[in-house]
mmCIF file of C-alpha atoms in Angstrom:
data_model
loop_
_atom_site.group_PDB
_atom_site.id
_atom_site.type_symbol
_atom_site.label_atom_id
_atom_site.label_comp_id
_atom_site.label_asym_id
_atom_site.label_seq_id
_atom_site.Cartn_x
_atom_site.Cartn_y
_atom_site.Cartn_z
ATOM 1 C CA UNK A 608 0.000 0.000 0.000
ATOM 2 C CA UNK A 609 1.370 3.481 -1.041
ATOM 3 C CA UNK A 610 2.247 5.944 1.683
ATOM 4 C CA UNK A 611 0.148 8.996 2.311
ATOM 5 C CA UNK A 612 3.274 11.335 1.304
ATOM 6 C CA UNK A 613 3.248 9.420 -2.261
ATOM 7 C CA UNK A 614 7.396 10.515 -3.220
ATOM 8 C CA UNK A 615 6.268 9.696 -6.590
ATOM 9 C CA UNK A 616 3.835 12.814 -6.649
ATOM 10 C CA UNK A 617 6.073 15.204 -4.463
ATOM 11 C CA UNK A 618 7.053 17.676 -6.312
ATOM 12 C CA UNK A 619 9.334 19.548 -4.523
ATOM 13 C CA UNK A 620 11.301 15.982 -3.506
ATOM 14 C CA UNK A 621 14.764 16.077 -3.807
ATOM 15 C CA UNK A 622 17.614 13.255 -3.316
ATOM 16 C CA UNK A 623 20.668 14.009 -1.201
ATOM 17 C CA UNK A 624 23.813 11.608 -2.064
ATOM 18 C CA UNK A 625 26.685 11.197 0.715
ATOM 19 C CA UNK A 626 30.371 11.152 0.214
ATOM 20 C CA UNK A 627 32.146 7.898 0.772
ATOM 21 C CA UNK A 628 34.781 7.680 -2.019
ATOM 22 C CA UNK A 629 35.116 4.650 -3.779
ATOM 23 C CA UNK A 630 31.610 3.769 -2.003
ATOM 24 C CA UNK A 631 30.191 6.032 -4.629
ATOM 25 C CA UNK A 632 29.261 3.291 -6.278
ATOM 26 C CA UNK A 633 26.263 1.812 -4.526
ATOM 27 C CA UNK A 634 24.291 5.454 -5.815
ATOM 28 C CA UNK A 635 24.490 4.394 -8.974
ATOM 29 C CA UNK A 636 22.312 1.453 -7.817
ATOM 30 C CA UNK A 637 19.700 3.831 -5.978
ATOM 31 C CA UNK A 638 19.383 5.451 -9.283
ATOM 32 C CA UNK A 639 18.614 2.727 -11.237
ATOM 33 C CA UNK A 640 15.890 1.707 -8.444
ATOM 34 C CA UNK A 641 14.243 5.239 -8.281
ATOM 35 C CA UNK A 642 14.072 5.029 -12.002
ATOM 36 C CA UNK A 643 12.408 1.786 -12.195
ATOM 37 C CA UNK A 644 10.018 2.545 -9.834
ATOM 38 C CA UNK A 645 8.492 5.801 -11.062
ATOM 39 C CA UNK A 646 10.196 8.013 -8.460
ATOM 40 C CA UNK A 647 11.782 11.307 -9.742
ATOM 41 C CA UNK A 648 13.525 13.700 -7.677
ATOM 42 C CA UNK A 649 13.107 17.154 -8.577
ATOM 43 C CA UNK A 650 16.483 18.471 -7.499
ATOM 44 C CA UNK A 651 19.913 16.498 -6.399
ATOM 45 C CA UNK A 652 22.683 18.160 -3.705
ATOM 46 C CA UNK A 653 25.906 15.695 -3.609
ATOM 47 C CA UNK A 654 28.818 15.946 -1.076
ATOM 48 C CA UNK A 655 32.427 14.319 -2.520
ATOM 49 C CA UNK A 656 31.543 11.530 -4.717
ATOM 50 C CA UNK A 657 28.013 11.823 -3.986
ATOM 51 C CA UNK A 658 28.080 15.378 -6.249
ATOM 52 C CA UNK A 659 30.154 13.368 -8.985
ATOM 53 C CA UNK A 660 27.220 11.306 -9.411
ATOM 54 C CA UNK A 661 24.094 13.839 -8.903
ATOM 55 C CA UNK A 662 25.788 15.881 -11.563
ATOM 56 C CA UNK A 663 25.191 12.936 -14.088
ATOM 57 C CA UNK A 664 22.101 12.599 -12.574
ATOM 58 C CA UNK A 665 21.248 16.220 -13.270
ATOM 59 C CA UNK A 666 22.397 16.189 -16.846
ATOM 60 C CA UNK A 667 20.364 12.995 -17.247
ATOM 61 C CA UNK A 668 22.714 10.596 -17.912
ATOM 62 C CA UNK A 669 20.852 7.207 -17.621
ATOM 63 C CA UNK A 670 21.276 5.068 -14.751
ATOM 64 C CA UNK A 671 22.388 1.707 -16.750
ATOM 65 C CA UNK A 672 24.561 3.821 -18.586
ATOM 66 C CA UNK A 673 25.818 5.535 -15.793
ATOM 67 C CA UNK A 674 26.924 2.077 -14.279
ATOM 68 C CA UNK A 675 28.865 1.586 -17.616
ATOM 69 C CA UNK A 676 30.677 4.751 -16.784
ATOM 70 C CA UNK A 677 31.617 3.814 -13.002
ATOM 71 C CA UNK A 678 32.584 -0.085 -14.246
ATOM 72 C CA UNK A 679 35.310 1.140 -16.277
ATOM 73 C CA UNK A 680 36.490 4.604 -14.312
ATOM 74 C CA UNK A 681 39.705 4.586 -12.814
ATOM 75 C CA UNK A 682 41.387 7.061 -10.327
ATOM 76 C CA UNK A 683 42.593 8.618 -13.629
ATOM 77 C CA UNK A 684 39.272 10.099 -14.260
ATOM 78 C CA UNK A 685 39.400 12.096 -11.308
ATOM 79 C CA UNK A 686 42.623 12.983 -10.272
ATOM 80 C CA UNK A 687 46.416 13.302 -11.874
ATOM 81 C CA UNK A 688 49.406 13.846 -10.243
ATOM 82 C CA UNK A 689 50.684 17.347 -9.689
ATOM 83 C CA UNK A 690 53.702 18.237 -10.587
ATOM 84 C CA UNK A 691 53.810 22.155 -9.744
ATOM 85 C CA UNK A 692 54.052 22.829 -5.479
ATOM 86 C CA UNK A 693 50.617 22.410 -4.134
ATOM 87 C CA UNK A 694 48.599 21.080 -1.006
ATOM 88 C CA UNK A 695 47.672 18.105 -2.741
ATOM 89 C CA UNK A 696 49.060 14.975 -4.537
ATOM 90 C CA UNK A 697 47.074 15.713 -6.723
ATOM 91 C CA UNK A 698 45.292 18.562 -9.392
ATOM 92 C CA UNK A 699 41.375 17.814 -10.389
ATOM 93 C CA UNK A 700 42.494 17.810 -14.410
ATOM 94 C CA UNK A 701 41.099 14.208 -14.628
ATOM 95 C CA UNK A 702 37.587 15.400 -13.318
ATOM 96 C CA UNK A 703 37.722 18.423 -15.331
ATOM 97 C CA UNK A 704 37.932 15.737 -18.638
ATOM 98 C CA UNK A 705 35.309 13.140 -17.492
ATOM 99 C CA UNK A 706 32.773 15.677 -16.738
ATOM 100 C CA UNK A 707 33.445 17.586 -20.116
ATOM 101 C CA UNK A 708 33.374 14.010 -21.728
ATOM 102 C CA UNK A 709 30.500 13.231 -20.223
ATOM 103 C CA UNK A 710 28.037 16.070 -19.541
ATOM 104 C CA UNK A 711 29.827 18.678 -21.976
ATOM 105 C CA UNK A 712 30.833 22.357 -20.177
ATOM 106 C CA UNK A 713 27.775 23.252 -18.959
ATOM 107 C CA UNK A 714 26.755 25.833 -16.496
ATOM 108 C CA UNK A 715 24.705 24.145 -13.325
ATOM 109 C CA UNK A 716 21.868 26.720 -13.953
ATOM 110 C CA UNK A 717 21.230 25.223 -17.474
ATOM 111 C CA UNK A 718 21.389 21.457 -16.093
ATOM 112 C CA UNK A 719 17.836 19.574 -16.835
ATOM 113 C CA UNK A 720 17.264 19.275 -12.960
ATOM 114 C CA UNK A 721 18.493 21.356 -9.966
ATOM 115 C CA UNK A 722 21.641 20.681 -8.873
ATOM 116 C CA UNK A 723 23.889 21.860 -5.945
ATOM 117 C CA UNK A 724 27.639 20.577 -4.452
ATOM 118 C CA UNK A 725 28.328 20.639 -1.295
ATOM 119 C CA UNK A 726 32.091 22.243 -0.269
ATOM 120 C CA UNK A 727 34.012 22.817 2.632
ATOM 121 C CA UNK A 728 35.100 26.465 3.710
ATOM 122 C CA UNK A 729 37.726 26.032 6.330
ATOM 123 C CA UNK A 730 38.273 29.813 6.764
ATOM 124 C CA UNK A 731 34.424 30.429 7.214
ATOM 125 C CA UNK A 732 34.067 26.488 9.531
ATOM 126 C CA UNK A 733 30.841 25.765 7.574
ATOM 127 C CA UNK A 734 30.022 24.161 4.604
ATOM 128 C CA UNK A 735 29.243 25.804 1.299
ATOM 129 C CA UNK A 736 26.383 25.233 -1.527
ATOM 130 C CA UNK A 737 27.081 25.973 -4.679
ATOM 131 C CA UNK A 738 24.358 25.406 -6.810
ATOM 132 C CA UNK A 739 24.974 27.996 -9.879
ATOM 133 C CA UNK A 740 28.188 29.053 -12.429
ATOM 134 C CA UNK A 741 30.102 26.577 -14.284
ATOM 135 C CA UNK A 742 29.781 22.775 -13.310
ATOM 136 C CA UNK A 743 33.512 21.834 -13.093
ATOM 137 C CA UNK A 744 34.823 23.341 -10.651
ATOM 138 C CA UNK A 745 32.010 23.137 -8.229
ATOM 139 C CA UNK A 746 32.249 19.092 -8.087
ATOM 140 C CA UNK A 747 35.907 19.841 -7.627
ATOM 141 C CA UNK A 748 35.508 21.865 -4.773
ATOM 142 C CA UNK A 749 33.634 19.398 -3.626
ATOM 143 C CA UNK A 750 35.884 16.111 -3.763
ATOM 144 C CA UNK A 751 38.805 18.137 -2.898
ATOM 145 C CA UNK A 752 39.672 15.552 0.394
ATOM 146 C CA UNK A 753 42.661 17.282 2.528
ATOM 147 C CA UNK A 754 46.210 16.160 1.678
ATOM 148 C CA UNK A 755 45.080 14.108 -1.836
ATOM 149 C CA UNK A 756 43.821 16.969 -3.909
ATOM 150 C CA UNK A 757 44.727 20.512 -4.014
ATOM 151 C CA UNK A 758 42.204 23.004 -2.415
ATOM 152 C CA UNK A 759 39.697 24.674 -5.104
ATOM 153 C CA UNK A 760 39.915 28.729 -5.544
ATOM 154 C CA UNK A 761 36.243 29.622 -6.149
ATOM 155 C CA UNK A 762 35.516 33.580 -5.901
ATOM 156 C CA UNK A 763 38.446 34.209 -3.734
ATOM 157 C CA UNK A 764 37.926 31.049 -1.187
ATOM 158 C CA UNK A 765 39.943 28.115 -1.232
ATOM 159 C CA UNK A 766 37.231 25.569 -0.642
ATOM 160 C CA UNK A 767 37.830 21.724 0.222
ATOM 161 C CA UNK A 768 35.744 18.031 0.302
ATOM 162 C CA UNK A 769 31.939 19.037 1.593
ATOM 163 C CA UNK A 770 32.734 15.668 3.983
ATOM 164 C CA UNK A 771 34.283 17.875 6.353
ATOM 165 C CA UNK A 772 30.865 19.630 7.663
ATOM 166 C CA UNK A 773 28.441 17.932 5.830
ATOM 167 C CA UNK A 774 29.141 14.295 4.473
ATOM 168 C CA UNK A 775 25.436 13.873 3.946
ATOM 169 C CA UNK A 776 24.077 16.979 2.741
ATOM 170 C CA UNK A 777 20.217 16.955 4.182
ATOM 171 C CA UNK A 778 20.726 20.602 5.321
ATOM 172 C CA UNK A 779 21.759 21.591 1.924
ATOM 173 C CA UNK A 780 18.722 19.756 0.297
ATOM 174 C CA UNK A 781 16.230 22.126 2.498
ATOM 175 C CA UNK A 782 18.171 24.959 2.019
ATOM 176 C CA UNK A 783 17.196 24.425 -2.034
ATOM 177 C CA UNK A 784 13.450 24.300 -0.896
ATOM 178 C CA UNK A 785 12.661 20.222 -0.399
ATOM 179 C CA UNK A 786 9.462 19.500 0.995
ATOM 180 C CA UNK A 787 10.814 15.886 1.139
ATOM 181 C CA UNK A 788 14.720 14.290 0.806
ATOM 182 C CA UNK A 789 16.012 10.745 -0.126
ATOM 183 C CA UNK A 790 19.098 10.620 1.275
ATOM 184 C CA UNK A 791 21.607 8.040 0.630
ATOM 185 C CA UNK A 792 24.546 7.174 3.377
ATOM 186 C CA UNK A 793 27.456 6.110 2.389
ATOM 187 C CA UNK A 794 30.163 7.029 5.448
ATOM 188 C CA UNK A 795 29.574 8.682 9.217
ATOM 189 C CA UNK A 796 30.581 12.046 9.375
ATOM 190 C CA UNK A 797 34.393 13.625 10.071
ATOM 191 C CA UNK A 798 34.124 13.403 13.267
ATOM 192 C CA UNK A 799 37.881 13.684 13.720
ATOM 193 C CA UNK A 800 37.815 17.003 12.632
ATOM 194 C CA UNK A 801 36.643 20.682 14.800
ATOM 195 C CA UNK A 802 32.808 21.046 15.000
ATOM 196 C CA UNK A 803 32.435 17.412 13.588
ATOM 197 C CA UNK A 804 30.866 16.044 16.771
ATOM 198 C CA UNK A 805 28.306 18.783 16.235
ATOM 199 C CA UNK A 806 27.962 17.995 12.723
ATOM 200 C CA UNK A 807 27.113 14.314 13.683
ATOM 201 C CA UNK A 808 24.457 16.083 16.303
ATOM 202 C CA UNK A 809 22.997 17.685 13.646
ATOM 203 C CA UNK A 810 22.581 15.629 10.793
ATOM 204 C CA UNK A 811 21.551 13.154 12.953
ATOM 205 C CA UNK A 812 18.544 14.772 13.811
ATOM 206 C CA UNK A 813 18.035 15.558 10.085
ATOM 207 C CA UNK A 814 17.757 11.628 9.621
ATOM 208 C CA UNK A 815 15.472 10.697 11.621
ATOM 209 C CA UNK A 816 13.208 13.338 10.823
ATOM 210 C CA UNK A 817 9.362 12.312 8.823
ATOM 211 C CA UNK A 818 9.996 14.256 5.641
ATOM 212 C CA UNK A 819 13.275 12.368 5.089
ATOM 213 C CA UNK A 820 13.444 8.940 3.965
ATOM 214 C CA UNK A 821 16.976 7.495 4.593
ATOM 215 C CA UNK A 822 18.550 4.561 2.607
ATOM 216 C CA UNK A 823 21.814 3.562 3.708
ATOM 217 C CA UNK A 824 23.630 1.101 2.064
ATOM 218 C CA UNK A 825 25.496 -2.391 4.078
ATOM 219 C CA UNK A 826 28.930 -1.635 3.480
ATOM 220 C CA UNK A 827 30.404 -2.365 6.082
ATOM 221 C CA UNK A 828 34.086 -3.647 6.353
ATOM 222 C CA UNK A 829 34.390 -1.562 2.755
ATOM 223 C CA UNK A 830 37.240 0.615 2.155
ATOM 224 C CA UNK A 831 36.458 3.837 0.595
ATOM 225 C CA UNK A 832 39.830 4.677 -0.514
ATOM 226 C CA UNK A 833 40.084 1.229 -2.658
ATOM 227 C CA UNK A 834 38.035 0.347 -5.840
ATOM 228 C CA UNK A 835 37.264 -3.143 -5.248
ATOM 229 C CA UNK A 836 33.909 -4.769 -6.471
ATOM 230 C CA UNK A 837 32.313 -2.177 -7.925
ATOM 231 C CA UNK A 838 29.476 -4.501 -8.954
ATOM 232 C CA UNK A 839 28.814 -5.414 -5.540
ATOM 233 C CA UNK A 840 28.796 -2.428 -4.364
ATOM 234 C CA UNK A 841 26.413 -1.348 -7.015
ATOM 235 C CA UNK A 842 23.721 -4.175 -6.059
ATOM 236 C CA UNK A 843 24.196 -2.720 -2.218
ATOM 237 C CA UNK A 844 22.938 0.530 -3.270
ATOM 238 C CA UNK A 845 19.822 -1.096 -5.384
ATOM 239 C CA UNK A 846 19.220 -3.630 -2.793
ATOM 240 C CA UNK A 847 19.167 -0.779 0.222
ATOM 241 C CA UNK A 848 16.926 1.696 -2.277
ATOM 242 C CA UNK A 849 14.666 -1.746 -2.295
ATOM 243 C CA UNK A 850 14.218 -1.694 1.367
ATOM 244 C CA UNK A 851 13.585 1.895 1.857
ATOM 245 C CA UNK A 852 11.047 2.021 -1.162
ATOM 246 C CA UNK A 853 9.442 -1.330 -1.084
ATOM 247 C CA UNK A 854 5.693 0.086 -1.410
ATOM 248 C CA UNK A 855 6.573 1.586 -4.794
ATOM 249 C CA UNK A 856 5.992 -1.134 -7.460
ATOM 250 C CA UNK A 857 7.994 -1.115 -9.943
ATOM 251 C CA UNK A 858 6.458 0.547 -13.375
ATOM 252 C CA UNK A 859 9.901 1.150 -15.288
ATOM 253 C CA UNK A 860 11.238 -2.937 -15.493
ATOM 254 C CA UNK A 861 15.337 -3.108 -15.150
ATOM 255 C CA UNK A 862 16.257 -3.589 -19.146
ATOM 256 C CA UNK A 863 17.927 -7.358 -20.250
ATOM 257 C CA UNK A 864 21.947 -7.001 -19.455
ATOM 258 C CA UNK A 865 23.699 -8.279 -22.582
ATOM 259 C CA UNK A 866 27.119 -8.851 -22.199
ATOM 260 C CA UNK A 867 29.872 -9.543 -25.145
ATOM 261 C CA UNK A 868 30.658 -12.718 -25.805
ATOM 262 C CA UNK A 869 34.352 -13.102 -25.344
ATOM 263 C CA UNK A 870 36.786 -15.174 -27.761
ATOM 264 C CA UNK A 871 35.875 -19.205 -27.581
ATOM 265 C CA UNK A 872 33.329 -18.677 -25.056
ATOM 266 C CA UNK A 873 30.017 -20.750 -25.601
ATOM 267 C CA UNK A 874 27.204 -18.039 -25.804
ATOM 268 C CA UNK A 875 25.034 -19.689 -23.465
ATOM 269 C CA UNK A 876 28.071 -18.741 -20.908
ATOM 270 C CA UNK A 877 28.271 -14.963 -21.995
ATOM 271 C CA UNK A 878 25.061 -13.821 -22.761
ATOM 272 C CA UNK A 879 23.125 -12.828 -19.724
ATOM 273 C CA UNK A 880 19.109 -11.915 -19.943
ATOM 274 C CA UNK A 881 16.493 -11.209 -17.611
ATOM 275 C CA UNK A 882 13.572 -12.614 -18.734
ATOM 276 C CA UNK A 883 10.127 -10.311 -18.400
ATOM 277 C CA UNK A 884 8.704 -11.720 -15.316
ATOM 278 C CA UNK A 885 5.081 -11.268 -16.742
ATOM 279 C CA UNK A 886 6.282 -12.990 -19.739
ATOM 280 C CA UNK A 887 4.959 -16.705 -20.417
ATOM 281 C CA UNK A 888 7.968 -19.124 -20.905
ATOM 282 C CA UNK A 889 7.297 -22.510 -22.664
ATOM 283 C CA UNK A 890 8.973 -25.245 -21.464
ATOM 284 C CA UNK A 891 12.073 -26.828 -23.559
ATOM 285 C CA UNK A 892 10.325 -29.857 -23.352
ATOM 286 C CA UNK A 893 6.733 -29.329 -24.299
ATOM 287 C CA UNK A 894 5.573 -30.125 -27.648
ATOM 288 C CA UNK A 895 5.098 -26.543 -29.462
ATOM 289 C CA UNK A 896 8.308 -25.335 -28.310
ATOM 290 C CA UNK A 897 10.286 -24.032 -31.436
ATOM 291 C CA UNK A 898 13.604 -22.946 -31.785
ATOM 292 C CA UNK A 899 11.940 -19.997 -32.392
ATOM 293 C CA UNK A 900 11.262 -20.198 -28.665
ATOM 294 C CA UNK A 901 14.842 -19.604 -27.438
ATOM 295 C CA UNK A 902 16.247 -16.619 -25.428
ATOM 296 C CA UNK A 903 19.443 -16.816 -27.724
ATOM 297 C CA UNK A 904 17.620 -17.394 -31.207
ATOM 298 C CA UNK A 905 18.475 -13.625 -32.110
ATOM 299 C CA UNK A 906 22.655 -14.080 -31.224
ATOM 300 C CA UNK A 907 22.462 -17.222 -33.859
ATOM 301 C CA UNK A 908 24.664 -17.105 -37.198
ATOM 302 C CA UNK A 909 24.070 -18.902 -40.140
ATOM 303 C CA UNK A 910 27.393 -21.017 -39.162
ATOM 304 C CA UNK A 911 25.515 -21.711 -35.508
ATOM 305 C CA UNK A 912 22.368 -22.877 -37.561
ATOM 306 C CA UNK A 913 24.090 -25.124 -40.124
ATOM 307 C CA UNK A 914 25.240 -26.622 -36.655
ATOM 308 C CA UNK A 915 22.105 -27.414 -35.523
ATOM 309 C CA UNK A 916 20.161 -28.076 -38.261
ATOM 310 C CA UNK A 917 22.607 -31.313 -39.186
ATOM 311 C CA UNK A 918 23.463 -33.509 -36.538
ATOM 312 C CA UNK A 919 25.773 -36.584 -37.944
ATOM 313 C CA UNK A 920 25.500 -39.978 -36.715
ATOM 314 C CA UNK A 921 28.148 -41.079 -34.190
ATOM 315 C CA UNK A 922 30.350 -43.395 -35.788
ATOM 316 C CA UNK A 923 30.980 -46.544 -33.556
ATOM 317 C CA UNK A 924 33.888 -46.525 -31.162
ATOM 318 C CA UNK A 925 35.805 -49.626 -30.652
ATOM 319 C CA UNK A 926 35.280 -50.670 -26.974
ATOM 320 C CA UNK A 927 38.134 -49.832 -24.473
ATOM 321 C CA UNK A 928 40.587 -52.734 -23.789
ATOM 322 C CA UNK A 929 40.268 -54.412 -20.299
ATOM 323 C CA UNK A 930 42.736 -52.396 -18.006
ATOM 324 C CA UNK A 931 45.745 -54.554 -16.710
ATOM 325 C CA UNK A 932 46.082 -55.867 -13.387
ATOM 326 C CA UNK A 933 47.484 -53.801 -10.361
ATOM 327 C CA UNK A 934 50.817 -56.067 -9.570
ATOM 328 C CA UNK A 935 50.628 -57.417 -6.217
ATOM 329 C CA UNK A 936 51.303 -54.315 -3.694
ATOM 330 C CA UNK A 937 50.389 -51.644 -6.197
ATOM 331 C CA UNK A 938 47.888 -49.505 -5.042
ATOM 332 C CA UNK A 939 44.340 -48.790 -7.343
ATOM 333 C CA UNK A 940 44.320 -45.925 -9.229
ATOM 334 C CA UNK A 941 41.830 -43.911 -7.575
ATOM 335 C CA UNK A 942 38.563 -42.911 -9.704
ATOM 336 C CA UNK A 943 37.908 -39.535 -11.319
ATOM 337 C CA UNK A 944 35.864 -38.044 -8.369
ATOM 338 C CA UNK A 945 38.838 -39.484 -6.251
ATOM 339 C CA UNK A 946 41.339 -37.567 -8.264
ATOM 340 C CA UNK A 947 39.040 -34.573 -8.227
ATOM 341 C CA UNK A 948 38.997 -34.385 -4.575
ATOM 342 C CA UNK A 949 42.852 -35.002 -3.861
ATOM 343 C CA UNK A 950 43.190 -32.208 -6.589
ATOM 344 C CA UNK A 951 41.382 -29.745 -4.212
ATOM 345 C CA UNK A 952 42.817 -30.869 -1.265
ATOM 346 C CA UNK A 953 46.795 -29.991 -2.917
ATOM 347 C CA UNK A 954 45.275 -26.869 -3.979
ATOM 348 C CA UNK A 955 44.073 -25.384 -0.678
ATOM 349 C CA UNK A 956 46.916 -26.859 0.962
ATOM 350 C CA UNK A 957 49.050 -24.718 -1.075
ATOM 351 C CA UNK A 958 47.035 -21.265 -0.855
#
């Protein structure tokens, strides 16, 4: 049964995407699950990675695509070492190129929905929105985490990761005028920097409030700093957007996932669909199934239906010779399963 406060009709909702690094993935995977279930934010704040990815949600890059993208990014993308003097290791040149690759160089006013990063202004001790002027440097300001990249210049301040006073940026979603905020948790707040404890206070209270619904992701034991399992972490953020927003059915089913069928690989091993669950299926077995009938009939070639359509008669084997007798205190070879076994037993002894 659908809530009274319907997010699917709100429209002043907006979704609010934490930092977490390398965690960024598991957004990507809230996306896809607000997508397929009819659920449209009207505006997206991001702090750290979490602005990385609202900003290709606010250009409308789509979500399967988007998980393309994050598959194949590397630390490249964002970052490259700097080779002048600086307070960083390194310069923001890799995120300037992705997001001009990406989402072209585009002013955050003239996005397709509301957008806003969420920076750190150490001089000031409070965060900073910056929801207008061009879109580059304001996700750099935003990722710039102390002692890896350089601080961002931005109208005179020399701003720094949002993570610092605002890892999840709730307050920064009201301040744009949300009625209503999805917001996505990736890591606790700094609290090992000044004012953090208060942050913590604060947000706290932010997430436990009614007109915020909170999904937070089961990453624990996850490193943030290393890219490892990027489709797992994906699937954490669809499976913890599935929790939060189970009584939304979905209306937008997740498309088939076709992957390329590598060199010698049998294509019942490489192709991977996801049948239409509303779709009849006709057993391989009963008698009007067709070879018409197949999930893979499309991926055939004329080679793969010469295959099939002649099948040659096996021509007869001569029968094995008896196997000689073990001499007198030879031990029996052992069977294939006992082989098979002993095999597996070497191996783990060895790793």
């Amino acid at each position: 049964m659908i809530r009274h406060d319907d997010l699917r009709y709100e429209p002043h909702l907006a979704l609010a995407l934490g930092g977490g690094g390398a965690l960024g993935a598991a957004h990507v995977g809230v996306l896809q699950v607000l997508h397929e279930r009819g659920i449209t934010p009207a505006m997206v704040v991001g702090t750290s990675i979490g602005s990385v990815i609202g900003a290709a949600y606010a250009a409308e890059i789509d979500p399967y695509e988007l998980e393309d993208l994050v598959l194949n990014a590397t630390w490249g993308d964002f970052g490259t070492f700097s080779i002048a003097p600086s307070l960083g290791l390194l310069n923001t040149e890799g995120l300037r190129a992705s997001i001009e690759a990406v989402v072209g160089d585009k002013l955050i006013e003239n996005l397709p929905i509301r957008f806003g990063a969420v920076a750190s202004d150490l001089a000031r001790g409070t965060s900073v929105l910056l929801d207008h002027g061009p879109l580059y440097p304001a996700v750099a300001a935003s990722i710039s985490v102390p002692g890896i990249f350089a601080p961002t210049n931005l109208d005179g301040h020399l701003l720094l990761d949002g993570g610092i006073y605002e890892n999840l940026p709730l307050e920064a979603a009201f301040e744009m005028g949300a009625h209503h905020v999805i917001g996505v948790r990736l890591a606790p707040e700094w609290d090992g920097v000044p004012t953090g404890r208060y942050t913590s206070v604060k947000v706290h209270e932010l997430e436990i409030r009614s007109d915020v619904t909170l999904v937070s992701p089961r990453l624990q034991h996850r490193s943030q700093w290393v890219a490892k399992d990027l489709p797992g972490l994906i699937l954490s953020g669809r499976e913890a957007a599935e929790r939060a927003l189970g009584d939304y059915p979905v209306v937008n089913p997740r498309p088939a996932a076709v992957v390329a069928v590598p060199p010698g690989v049998p294509l019942q091993d490489a192709v991977s669909i996801e049948p239409d669950a509303d779709a009849p299926v006709t057993p391989a077995d009963h008698p009007s199934a067709t070879p018409e009938d197949s999930d893979f009939t499309e991926y055939m070639t004329d080679a793969d239906a010469d295959d099939t359509a002649v099948t040659a008669e096996p021509e007869p084997q001569p029968e094995p010779a008896p196997a000689p007798a073990p001499a007198p205190h030879a031990k029996p070879l052992p069977n294939a399963d006992e082989a098979q076994q002993r095999g597996l037993a070497a191996f783990f002894r060895r790793h």
